[in-house]
Coordinates of C-alpha atoms in Angstrom, one line a residue:
M4 CA -67.4 36.2 -69.1
S5 CA -68.3 38.2 -66.2
R6 CA -70.1 35.1 -64.7
A7 CA -67.0 32.6 -65.7
L8 CA -64.6 34.5 -64.0
P9 CA -65.6 34.4 -60.6
K10 CA -65.6 30.5 -61.1
Y11 CA -62.0 30.8 -62.4
N12 CA -60.8 32.7 -59.6
K13 CA -62.5 30.4 -57.2
R14 CA -60.7 27.4 -58.8
R15 CA -57.4 29.2 -58.6
V16 CA -58.1 30.1 -55.1
A17 CA -58.6 26.5 -54.1
L18 CA -55.5 25.2 -56.0
I19 CA -53.1 27.7 -54.4
G20 CA -54.8 27.0 -51.0
G21 CA -54.4 23.0 -51.5
A22 CA -50.3 23.9 -52.6
A23 CA -49.5 25.8 -49.7
A24 CA -51.4 23.1 -47.2
V25 CA -49.2 20.5 -48.7
A26 CA -46.0 22.8 -48.5
L27 CA -46.8 23.6 -44.7
S28 CA -47.5 19.6 -44.0
G29 CA -44.1 19.0 -45.8
A30 CA -42.2 21.1 -43.5
V31 CA -44.2 20.3 -40.5
I32 CA -43.0 16.5 -41.1
A33 CA -39.4 17.4 -41.9
G34 CA -39.2 19.9 -38.8
T35 CA -40.5 16.5 -36.5
A36 CA -38.1 14.3 -38.5
L37 CA -35.5 16.8 -37.6
A38 CA -36.3 16.9 -34.2
G39 CA -35.9 13.5 -33.3
T40 CA -32.6 12.9 -34.7
P41 CA -29.8 13.4 -32.3
D42 CA -27.2 16.0 -32.7
K43 CA -24.1 13.8 -33.1
S44 CA -21.8 16.3 -31.3
S45 CA -24.4 16.3 -28.4
G46 CA -24.2 12.8 -28.1
T47 CA -20.7 12.9 -27.9
N48 CA -20.6 15.6 -25.5
N49 CA -23.0 13.2 -23.3
A50 CA -20.6 10.3 -23.5
R51 CA -17.9 12.4 -22.5
T52 CA -19.8 13.6 -19.4
L53 CA -20.7 9.9 -18.8
A54 CA -17.1 9.1 -18.7
A55 CA -16.1 11.5 -16.6
S56 CA -18.6 11.4 -13.7
P57 CA -17.7 8.5 -12.0
G58 CA -14.4 10.5 -10.8
T59 CA -10.8 9.4 -10.7
I60 CA -9.3 7.1 -8.5
T61 CA -6.3 8.7 -6.8
C62 CA -3.3 7.1 -4.9
P63 CA -0.2 8.2 -3.1
D64 CA 3.1 7.9 -4.3
V65 CA 5.5 5.2 -3.9
A66 CA 8.9 5.9 -6.0
S67 CA 9.3 9.4 -4.0
Q68 CA 8.8 7.3 -0.6
L69 CA 11.5 4.9 -1.4
P70 CA 15.1 4.7 -0.2
A71 CA 18.2 4.6 -2.1
I72 CA 17.5 1.7 -4.6
P73 CA 20.5 -0.8 -4.8
A74 CA 21.5 -1.2 -8.3
S75 CA 21.1 -5.2 -8.1
A76 CA 17.1 -4.4 -7.2
K77 CA 16.6 -1.6 -9.5
A78 CA 15.0 -3.3 -12.4
E79 CA 12.6 -5.2 -10.1
V80 CA 11.7 -2.0 -8.5
D81 CA 10.9 -0.2 -11.7
R82 CA 9.2 -3.0 -13.0
N83 CA 6.5 -3.0 -9.9
L84 CA 6.5 0.6 -9.9
T85 CA 5.1 0.5 -13.8
L86 CA 2.9 -2.2 -12.2
L87 CA 1.5 0.1 -10.0
Q88 CA 0.4 2.8 -12.5
T89 CA -1.2 -0.1 -14.8
Q90 CA -3.2 -1.4 -12.1
I91 CA -4.7 2.6 -11.5
Q92 CA -5.4 2.5 -15.2
E93 CA -7.5 -0.5 -15.2
A94 CA -9.2 0.3 -11.7
N95 CA -10.1 3.6 -13.7
K96 CA -11.2 2.1 -16.7
R97 CA -13.8 -0.2 -14.6
L98 CA -14.8 2.8 -12.8
V99 CA -15.9 3.8 -16.0
D100 CA -17.3 0.9 -17.6
T101 CA -19.4 -0.2 -14.2
V102 CA -21.5 3.5 -13.9
G103 CA -24.7 2.2 -12.3
Q104 CA -24.0 -1.1 -11.2
G105 CA -24.2 -2.4 -7.7
G106 CA -25.0 -0.5 -4.2
P107 CA -23.7 2.1 -2.7
N108 CA -20.7 0.2 -1.4
F109 CA -20.2 -1.1 -5.1
V110 CA -16.9 1.0 -5.6
N111 CA -15.4 0.4 -2.6
N112 CA -16.0 -3.6 -2.6
A113 CA -15.5 -4.0 -6.4
I114 CA -12.9 -1.4 -7.4
L115 CA -11.0 0.2 -4.6
G116 CA -10.9 -2.7 -2.3
P117 CA -9.6 -5.0 -4.9
L118 CA -6.9 -2.1 -6.0
K119 CA -5.7 -1.7 -2.4
D120 CA -4.9 -5.4 -2.4
K121 CA -3.1 -5.7 -5.7
R122 CA -0.9 -2.6 -4.5
V123 CA 0.0 -4.2 -1.6
A124 CA 1.2 -7.2 -3.4
T125 CA 3.1 -5.1 -5.6
V126 CA 5.1 -2.9 -3.0
N127 CA 5.7 -6.1 -1.0
R128 CA 7.7 -7.5 -4.0
I129 CA 9.3 -3.7 -4.2
A130 CA 10.3 -4.0 -0.3
T131 CA 11.8 -7.7 -0.7
A132 CA 13.7 -6.7 -3.5
I133 CA 15.3 -3.6 -2.0
G134 CA 15.7 -5.2 1.1
R135 CA 17.8 -8.4 -0.3
T136 CA 21.0 -6.2 -0.3
A137 CA 19.8 -3.2 2.0
A138 CA 17.4 -2.0 4.8
K139 CA 14.3 -3.1 3.8
P140 CA 11.7 0.2 3.8
T141 CA 9.0 -0.1 6.3
G142 CA 5.9 1.9 7.0
L143 CA 4.9 2.2 3.7
D144 CA 1.5 0.1 4.3
S145 CA -0.1 3.6 5.0
L146 CA 0.2 4.5 1.1
A147 CA -1.8 1.3 -0.2
P148 CA -5.0 2.5 0.0
C149 CA -6.4 4.9 -3.0
T150 CA -9.5 7.2 -3.2
L151 CA -12.1 8.2 -5.2
N152 CA -12.0 11.9 -6.2
A153 CA -15.9 12.7 -7.5
S154 CA -15.0 15.6 -9.3
G155 CA -12.9 13.8 -11.4
T156 CA -9.7 16.2 -11.4
G157 CA -7.8 13.8 -9.3
T158 CA -4.1 13.3 -10.3
N159 CA -2.6 9.8 -10.3
T160 CA 1.3 9.1 -10.0
G161 CA 0.8 5.5 -9.8
S162 CA 3.0 4.6 -7.2
G163 CA 1.0 4.0 -4.0
A164 CA 3.1 1.6 -2.0
A165 CA 3.1 -0.4 1.1
T166 CA 6.0 -2.8 2.4
G167 CA 4.6 -6.0 2.2
T168 CA 4.2 -6.6 5.8
A169 CA 1.0 -8.0 5.5
S170 CA 1.6 -11.3 5.9
A171 CA 0.1 -13.2 8.9
T172 CA 2.2 -14.4 11.6
P173 CA 1.2 -18.1 12.3
S174 CA 0.9 -20.1 15.4
T175 CA 3.2 -23.1 15.9
A176 CA 0.1 -25.3 15.4
A177 CA -0.8 -23.6 12.2
T178 CA 2.7 -23.7 11.1
Q179 CA 3.0 -27.1 11.7
Q180 CA -0.2 -27.8 9.6
Q181 CA 1.0 -25.8 6.7
S182 CA 4.2 -27.1 6.6
T183 CA 3.2 -30.7 6.1
G184 CA 0.7 -30.1 3.9
S185 CA -2.3 -31.0 6.3
T186 CA -4.5 -28.3 6.1
G187 CA -6.5 -28.1 3.2
S188 CA -7.9 -24.9 1.6
T189 CA -11.4 -25.7 1.7
N190 CA -13.5 -23.2 3.5
T191 CA -15.9 -24.9 5.9
N192 CA -18.5 -22.5 5.8
T193 CA -21.7 -24.4 5.0
G194 CA -24.3 -21.5 4.9
A195 CA -26.6 -20.4 2.6
V196 CA -24.6 -18.3 0.7
G197 CA -22.1 -21.1 -0.3
T198 CA -18.5 -22.3 0.8
I199 CA -15.4 -20.7 -0.9
T200 CA -13.0 -23.5 -2.2
C201 CA -9.3 -23.2 -3.2
P202 CA -6.9 -25.5 -4.3
D203 CA -4.4 -26.8 -1.7
V204 CA -0.9 -25.1 -2.1
A205 CA 1.1 -26.8 0.9
S206 CA 0.7 -30.5 -0.9
R207 CA 1.7 -29.2 -4.2
L208 CA 5.3 -27.8 -2.7
P209 CA 8.6 -29.8 -3.1
A210 CA 10.9 -30.5 -0.3
I211 CA 11.2 -26.8 1.6
P212 CA 14.8 -25.6 2.0
A213 CA 15.4 -24.8 5.9
S214 CA 16.2 -21.2 5.2
A215 CA 13.1 -20.9 3.5
Q216 CA 10.7 -22.8 6.1
A217 CA 9.5 -20.0 8.1
E218 CA 9.0 -17.5 4.9
V219 CA 7.3 -20.4 3.3
D220 CA 4.9 -21.0 6.6
R221 CA 4.1 -17.5 6.9
N222 CA 2.6 -17.3 3.3
L223 CA 0.7 -20.7 3.5
T224 CA -0.8 -19.3 6.7
L225 CA -1.9 -16.1 5.0
L226 CA -3.6 -18.0 2.1
Q227 CA -5.7 -19.5 4.6
T228 CA -6.5 -16.0 6.2
Q229 CA -7.1 -14.9 2.6
I230 CA -9.8 -17.5 2.1
S231 CA -11.7 -16.8 5.5
E232 CA -11.6 -13.2 4.6
A233 CA -13.3 -14.0 1.6
D234 CA -15.9 -16.0 3.0
N235 CA -16.6 -13.5 5.7
R236 CA -17.2 -10.9 2.7
L237 CA -19.4 -13.4 0.9
R238 CA -21.8 -13.4 4.0
T239 CA -21.5 -9.4 4.7
T240 CA -22.5 -8.5 1.1
V241 CA -25.5 -11.0 0.2
G242 CA -27.8 -9.2 -1.8
Q243 CA -25.2 -6.6 -3.2
G244 CA -24.3 -5.9 -6.6
G245 CA -25.5 -7.7 -9.8
P246 CA -24.9 -11.2 -11.0
N247 CA -21.1 -10.8 -11.6
F248 CA -20.5 -9.5 -8.0
V249 CA -19.1 -12.2 -6.3
Q250 CA -16.7 -12.8 -9.6
N251 CA -15.7 -9.5 -9.4
A252 CA -15.7 -8.2 -6.0
I253 CA -14.5 -11.3 -4.1
L254 CA -13.4 -14.4 -6.3
G255 CA -11.3 -12.2 -8.7
P256 CA -9.4 -10.1 -5.9
L257 CA -8.9 -13.4 -3.9
A258 CA -7.3 -15.0 -7.0
D259 CA -5.2 -11.8 -7.2
K260 CA -3.9 -12.0 -3.7
R261 CA -3.3 -15.7 -3.8
K262 CA -1.0 -15.6 -7.0
S263 CA 0.8 -13.1 -5.3
T264 CA 1.0 -15.0 -2.2
V265 CA 2.3 -18.4 -4.1
D266 CA 4.9 -16.2 -6.2
R267 CA 6.4 -15.3 -2.6
I268 CA 6.5 -19.1 -1.8
A269 CA 8.0 -19.9 -5.2
I270 CA 10.5 -17.0 -4.8
A271 CA 11.7 -18.1 -1.1
I272 CA 12.3 -21.8 -2.3
G273 CA 14.0 -20.9 -5.4
R274 CA 16.7 -19.0 -3.6
T275 CA 18.7 -21.8 -2.4
A276 CA 16.6 -24.8 -4.6
A277 CA 15.2 -25.5 -7.5
K278 CA 11.9 -22.7 -7.7
P279 CA 8.8 -24.8 -7.9
T280 CA 6.7 -24.2 -11.1
G281 CA 3.2 -24.2 -11.9
L282 CA 1.5 -22.7 -8.7
D283 CA 0.0 -19.8 -10.3
S284 CA -2.6 -22.5 -11.5
L285 CA -3.6 -22.9 -8.0
A286 CA -4.9 -19.4 -7.5
A287 CA -8.1 -19.5 -8.6
C288 CA -11.1 -20.4 -6.3
T289 CA -14.6 -21.3 -6.9
L290 CA -18.1 -20.7 -5.1
T291 CA -19.7 -24.1 -4.2
K292 CA -23.5 -23.7 -3.5

């Protein structure tokens, strides 16, 4: 008995030690697995931090800078003031969705620049609406540009504005070319970066009333200016951004500008004649390599 007891004790110690080792191994494995599992609340906080990190786009207020609005223009003015707010919201969403894309000038080229162009066109419509029955507001162009508040605490009133005086004044030759539809809308740049090609608008217009001729000519010339500016931007931003940079930062904003410009042409003609339709289909341009 005395000799068997030590063997029994040894066996018992061995069993207990083995069980303890298994338990310890299980604890280590479980701890490792838990350590590799992300905390859900932490993931949510990270997502919120990422969304806030780009900052907030802040724009000057337009509504407070407008004169008394005639009753006949109020609906159109309100509609465009609401559109200004929508434009800022869309730009802020794009700011979050494109974090980390492009080079150092991406935000200015692909978001703030296009936003300014849209706002100029929108406030141009506001100024025009007021000017039909009252004094047309002037000097609001300085309110068109927006800024990026990197701290993300900026407040957007959604009413930044410009007077809509951005239309280029054509020379006599340019006016004659545009009014006869002889000037095409294809950029002549044949550099390695490609050529921006746009549908011709002048050739698609109906007879232009004499009362609308000057305004139509101004906007046809502006269409040419817009293509030249886009072409210059195409050359000066070679190598910037990702695969969608040209579409997002150049062709997209150009289409927005052209749409607003052809809308003004249609409105000018429509005041004293049948308003042309379908001009919006001519807004989109393409890049030809």
